[in-house]
Amino acid sequence: MNKNIQISPLFDDDNPRVQPRVDTATIFEKSVPGRRGFSLAAESPDTDEAVKTAIPSQALRANAPALPEVSEFSVVRHFTHLSMRTLGVDTVFYPLGSCTMKYNPKINEDVASLPGFVQTHPEQPESTIQGILQAYHDLAHALGELTGLPGVSLQPAAGAHGEFTALLVLKAYFEQRGESHRNKVIIPDTAHGTNPASAIRCGLEPVEMKSDSRGRVSLEALKEKLGPDTACVMITNPNTLGLFEDRIGEVAKIIHGAGALLYMDGANFNAILGRVRPGDFGADLMHINLHKTFSVPHGGGGPGSGPICVRDFLAPFLPSPHVVHEDGQYSLKTDLPHSIGKVRAFLGNVNNVIRSYAYVTQLGGDGLRQVGDHAVLNANYLLALLAGRYDIPFGRRCMHEFVINASKQKSQGVKATDIAKKLLDYGFHPPTTYFPLIVPEALMIEPTETENREMLDLFAAAMIEIARLAATDATEVTAAPQTTPVSRMDELAAARQPVVAWPD
Ligand SMILES: *Cc1c(COP(=O)(O)O)cnc(C)c1O
């Protein structure tokens, strides 16, 4: 090689953690008049006229839109570079507690992208989408089995949408019983923020309930909050501290004794998959996140899928249509006088249902049980490695996730957010920070079932090194991240005044 030629290295040899150099110019700045990434057939006066008559005149543009003029290759590089500036579950360990960011086997993507699925029109007659309807029917059956709640709707588009839909079902049920005065929803202080938000969206009133000193539902607090106006109690089990509600049977009995229902937030169902059926411990209705537990990619705002599962007595109120199987044919049943109606266009996010169907049928009962077992084993392994270096409240055992209290590190000058930023320099996505709210300086870690032991050891080594630095050289941590394309941002401004359009 000619030594005189200076080649700009992609990676800095002295610091292998330095990110690849990326081109930061926006696609608009790269625009050169006349450059094209496509070629269309020449316009003919006929098609031009046909378009003009087909589109209402007020919807026709007077001027061409201001789009960047770039070649296909520039577009490919631009988006590939952007993808390299972020961290995802396909690139790094991603222990985001309460969000189950696990690896989604690519075979399920392959199945979902078969032409027979992706080239289906939503208005196609039922006789031509028998395969899709069968996947709906069978996945609903499998989820009914796994939850012990046989009434299933796959329509809702996300976890929060599932909560909303299930609460509408609950409202319809109480209305039919002449109990529409039941308008309060009791929610533990560890709950996900979507729980109270969904209650409010349904015209119900959230009532916060304090957890006990073990981080679980306090029976006393529960009895105190329950009343004749309670519609339901929304419980997450295992809860967002990663703890199993070990008195859930008693909790259910008390709730039912007050004439209310037990709602189970099953967004992160992997912890108990195949081991515990919420229907068996008294849950009456729940939602599941296919984009957390059942192999649907997660993040970036969707599309997700949040099926709901309910007891028999609530099933008549489920969204319409229901997929039914009669005389060897699958069909959509719409004659449902008690249904709350549609909550999503057509069938919901069909491709997500196909992914989950592929996942469930591939793993089978034993495989799904292993998912739960490994999720819990991995979290406990990591907990054991970190227990000596970090304060982990609420005991030495957890389910699929656990929460660190980094108050000790804060007193050394390193806050939970600094630990999270330093992890970026070690090549890890940070865990959830400052949630649940009842743990100060919280770091909520969920390794998930898909990580191997070597990765858990590496992550633990990074966390242990950060604890050492906090005690000896806090500025090493507070200056992080130093190897990412951008260092610390004004997170408040990024959330409150995001610049999402060009030109601004
Ligand atoms: C993620 C999550 C939700 C909400 O799910 P979305 O799909 O993000 O709307 C609800 N509850 C818990 C416990 C969650 O982790």
mmCIF file of N, CA and C in Angstrom, residues 375-428:
data_model
loop_
_atom_site.group_PDB
_atom_site.id
_atom_site.type_symbol
_atom_site.label_atom_id
_atom_site.label_comp_id
_atom_site.label_asym_id
_atom_site.label_seq_id
_atom_site.Cartn_x
_atom_site.Cartn_y
_atom_site.Cartn_z
ATOM 1 N N ALA A 375 -36.073 -16.050 31.002
ATOM 2 C CA ALA A 375 -36.211 -14.624 31.329
ATOM 3 C C ALA A 375 -35.932 -14.412 32.814
ATOM 4 N N VAL A 376 -36.464 -15.320 33.639
ATOM 5 C CA VAL A 376 -36.305 -15.187 35.095
ATOM 6 C C VAL A 376 -34.883 -15.568 35.516
ATOM 7 N N LEU A 377 -34.351 -16.617 34.905
ATOM 8 C CA LEU A 377 -32.991 -17.047 35.245
ATOM 9 C C LEU A 377 -31.976 -15.950 34.901
ATOM 10 N N ASN A 378 -32.080 -15.378 33.707
ATOM 11 C CA ASN A 378 -31.140 -14.332 33.292
ATOM 12 C C ASN A 378 -31.185 -13.131 34.226
ATOM 13 N N ALA A 379 -32.383 -12.708 34.607
ATOM 14 C CA ALA A 379 -32.502 -11.537 35.486
ATOM 15 C C ALA A 379 -31.897 -11.836 36.851
ATOM 16 N N ASN A 380 -32.130 -13.057 37.359
ATOM 17 C CA ASN A 380 -31.574 -13.397 38.676
ATOM 18 C C ASN A 380 -30.054 -13.538 38.636
ATOM 19 N N TYR A 381 -29.541 -14.037 37.533
ATOM 20 C CA TYR A 381 -28.083 -14.152 37.378
ATOM 21 C C TYR A 381 -27.439 -12.769 37.439
ATOM 22 N N LEU A 382 -28.019 -11.826 36.697
ATOM 23 C CA LEU A 382 -27.486 -10.464 36.669
ATOM 24 C C LEU A 382 -27.635 -9.801 38.038
ATOM 25 N N LEU A 383 -28.772 -10.014 38.652
ATOM 26 C CA LEU A 383 -29.003 -9.458 39.989
ATOM 27 C C LEU A 383 -27.913 -9.944 40.953
ATOM 28 N N ALA A 384 -27.612 -11.237 40.886
ATOM 29 C CA ALA A 384 -26.608 -11.810 41.797
ATOM 30 C C ALA A 384 -25.232 -11.197 41.537
ATOM 31 N N LEU A 385 -24.897 -10.945 40.256
ATOM 32 C CA LEU A 385 -23.584 -10.375 39.938
ATOM 33 C C LEU A 385 -23.465 -8.925 40.428
ATOM 34 N N LEU A 386 -24.583 -8.195 40.440
ATOM 35 C CA LEU A 386 -24.526 -6.772 40.771
ATOM 36 C C LEU A 386 -24.847 -6.475 42.231
ATOM 37 N N ALA A 387 -25.368 -7.463 42.939
ATOM 38 C CA ALA A 387 -25.894 -7.207 44.283
ATOM 39 C C ALA A 387 -24.857 -6.614 45.236
ATOM 40 N N GLY A 388 -23.615 -7.028 45.156
ATOM 41 C CA GLY A 388 -22.608 -6.501 46.076
ATOM 42 C C GLY A 388 -22.214 -5.050 45.786
ATOM 43 N N ARG A 389 -22.385 -4.632 44.530
ATOM 44 C CA ARG A 389 -21.893 -3.306 44.114
ATOM 45 C C ARG A 389 -22.972 -2.233 44.102
ATOM 46 N N TYR A 390 -24.205 -2.664 43.992
ATOM 47 C CA TYR A 390 -25.316 -1.713 43.944
ATOM 48 C C TYR A 390 -26.363 -2.107 44.976
ATOM 49 N N ASP A 391 -27.095 -1.099 45.426
ATOM 50 C CA ASP A 391 -28.178 -1.363 46.358
ATOM 51 C C ASP A 391 -29.403 -1.842 45.569
ATOM 52 N N ILE A 392 -29.832 -3.062 45.841
ATOM 53 C CA ILE A 392 -31.015 -3.612 45.162
ATOM 54 C C ILE A 392 -32.093 -3.841 46.215
ATOM 55 N N PRO A 393 -33.051 -2.915 46.299
ATOM 56 C CA PRO A 393 -34.077 -3.053 47.332
ATOM 57 C C PRO A 393 -35.010 -4.227 47.020
ATOM 58 N N PHE A 394 -35.817 -4.606 47.956
ATOM 59 C CA PHE A 394 -36.866 -5.626 47.779
ATOM 60 C C PHE A 394 -36.312 -7.020 47.488
ATOM 61 N N GLY A 395 -35.225 -7.382 48.157
ATOM 62 C CA GLY A 395 -34.853 -8.792 48.169
ATOM 63 C C GLY A 395 -33.869 -9.241 47.114
ATOM 64 N N ARG A 396 -33.459 -10.483 47.269
ATOM 65 C CA ARG A 396 -32.383 -11.055 46.463
ATOM 66 C C ARG A 396 -32.896 -11.895 45.297
ATOM 67 N N ARG A 397 -34.205 -11.931 45.125
ATOM 68 C CA ARG A 397 -34.770 -12.710 44.022
ATOM 69 C C ARG A 397 -35.714 -11.818 43.229
ATOM 70 N N CYS A 398 -35.792 -12.061 41.933
ATOM 71 C CA CYS A 398 -36.696 -11.266 41.113
ATOM 72 C C CYS A 398 -37.343 -12.176 40.078
ATOM 73 N N MET A 399 -38.234 -11.591 39.308
ATOM 74 C CA MET A 399 -38.792 -12.334 38.176
ATOM 75 C C MET A 399 -37.971 -11.968 36.931
ATOM 76 N N HIS A 400 -38.568 -11.290 35.956
ATOM 77 C CA HIS A 400 -37.867 -11.031 34.694
ATOM 78 C C HIS A 400 -37.040 -9.759 34.717
ATOM 79 N N GLU A 401 -37.154 -8.960 35.783
ATOM 80 C CA GLU A 401 -36.418 -7.697 35.852
ATOM 81 C C GLU A 401 -36.212 -7.338 37.308
ATOM 82 N N PHE A 402 -35.282 -6.386 37.552
ATOM 83 C CA PHE A 402 -35.061 -5.914 38.917
ATOM 84 C C PHE A 402 -34.682 -4.445 38.858
ATOM 85 N N VAL A 403 -34.775 -3.790 40.011
ATOM 86 C CA VAL A 403 -34.538 -2.354 40.067
ATOM 87 C C VAL A 403 -33.388 -2.062 41.031
ATOM 88 N N ILE A 404 -32.437 -1.267 40.545
ATOM 89 C CA ILE A 404 -31.318 -0.821 41.381
ATOM 90 C C ILE A 404 -31.667 0.548 41.944
ATOM 91 N N ASN A 405 -31.276 0.801 43.183
ATOM 92 C CA ASN A 405 -31.365 2.136 43.761
ATOM 93 C C ASN A 405 -29.940 2.685 43.796
ATOM 94 N N ALA A 406 -29.653 3.677 42.937
ATOM 95 C CA ALA A 406 -28.280 4.193 42.824
ATOM 96 C C ALA A 406 -28.041 5.400 43.734
ATOM 97 N N SER A 407 -28.731 5.459 44.869
ATOM 98 C CA SER A 407 -28.549 6.597 45.794
ATOM 99 C C SER A 407 -27.110 6.655 46.326
ATOM 100 N N LYS A 408 -26.526 5.475 46.572
ATOM 101 C CA LYS A 408 -25.143 5.469 47.080
ATOM 102 C C LYS A 408 -24.221 6.131 46.052
ATOM 103 N N GLN A 409 -24.376 5.765 44.789
ATOM 104 C CA GLN A 409 -23.560 6.352 43.725
ATOM 105 C C GLN A 409 -23.856 7.843 43.599
ATOM 106 N N LYS A 410 -25.125 8.220 43.818
ATOM 107 C CA LYS A 410 -25.465 9.645 43.730
ATOM 108 C C LYS A 410 -24.698 10.424 44.795
ATOM 109 N N SER A 411 -24.586 9.843 45.988
ATOM 110 C CA SER A 411 -23.852 10.542 47.054
ATOM 111 C C SER A 411 -22.367 10.647 46.706
ATOM 112 N N GLN A 412 -21.894 9.813 45.770
ATOM 113 C CA GLN A 412 -20.495 9.890 45.307
ATOM 114 C C GLN A 412 -20.373 10.831 44.106
ATOM 115 N N GLY A 413 -21.502 11.400 43.666
ATOM 116 C CA GLY A 413 -21.475 12.355 42.555
ATOM 117 C C GLY A 413 -21.915 11.773 41.222
ATOM 118 N N VAL A 414 -22.439 10.553 41.226
ATOM 119 C CA VAL A 414 -22.843 9.884 39.984
ATOM 120 C C VAL A 414 -24.325 9.501 40.078
ATOM 121 N N LYS A 415 -25.140 10.133 39.271
ATOM 122 C CA LYS A 415 -26.580 9.860 39.322
ATOM 123 C C LYS A 415 -26.932 8.673 38.408
ATOM 124 N N ALA A 416 -28.167 8.199 38.547
ATOM 125 C CA ALA A 416 -28.616 7.074 37.705
ATOM 126 C C ALA A 416 -28.438 7.421 36.226
ATOM 127 N N THR A 417 -28.729 8.658 35.868
ATOM 128 C CA THR A 417 -28.603 9.048 34.455
ATOM 129 C C THR A 417 -27.138 9.015 33.993
ATOM 130 N N ASP A 418 -26.191 9.319 34.905
ATOM 131 C CA ASP A 418 -24.763 9.253 34.532
ATOM 132 C C ASP A 418 -24.344 7.804 34.265
ATOM 133 N N ILE A 419 -24.854 6.905 35.085
ATOM 134 C CA ILE A 419 -24.548 5.473 34.890
ATOM 135 C C ILE A 419 -25.081 5.040 33.518
ATOM 136 N N ALA A 420 -26.299 5.490 33.226
ATOM 137 C CA ALA A 420 -26.910 5.138 31.935
ATOM 138 C C ALA A 420 -26.063 5.663 30.782
ATOM 139 N N LYS A 421 -25.567 6.902 30.905
ATOM 140 C CA LYS A 421 -24.762 7.492 29.817
ATOM 141 C C LYS A 421 -23.425 6.769 29.675
ATOM 142 N N LYS A 422 -22.843 6.368 30.810
ATOM 143 C CA LYS A 422 -21.547 5.691 30.747
ATOM 144 C C LYS A 422 -21.681 4.327 30.055
ATOM 145 N N LEU A 423 -22.822 3.685 30.251
ATOM 146 C CA LEU A 423 -23.038 2.388 29.596
ATOM 147 C C LEU A 423 -22.965 2.510 28.079
ATOM 148 N N LEU A 424 -23.363 3.682 27.547
ATOM 149 C CA LEU A 424 -23.281 3.894 26.093
ATOM 150 C C LEU A 424 -21.836 3.783 25.625
ATOM 151 N N ASP A 425 -20.898 4.299 26.438
ATOM 152 C CA ASP A 425 -19.484 4.211 26.057
ATOM 153 C C ASP A 425 -18.982 2.770 26.036
ATOM 154 N N TYR A 426 -19.603 1.928 26.840
ATOM 155 C CA TYR A 426 -19.215 0.510 26.836
ATOM 156 C C TYR A 426 -19.978 -0.293 25.773
ATOM 157 N N GLY A 427 -20.814 0.408 25.011
ATOM 158 C CA GLY A 427 -21.524 -0.278 23.929
ATOM 159 C C GLY A 427 -22.791 -0.985 24.351
ATOM 160 N N PHE A 428 -23.437 -0.489 25.406
ATOM 161 C CA PHE A 428 -24.715 -1.073 25.837
ATOM 162 C C PHE A 428 -25.807 -0.018 25.772
#
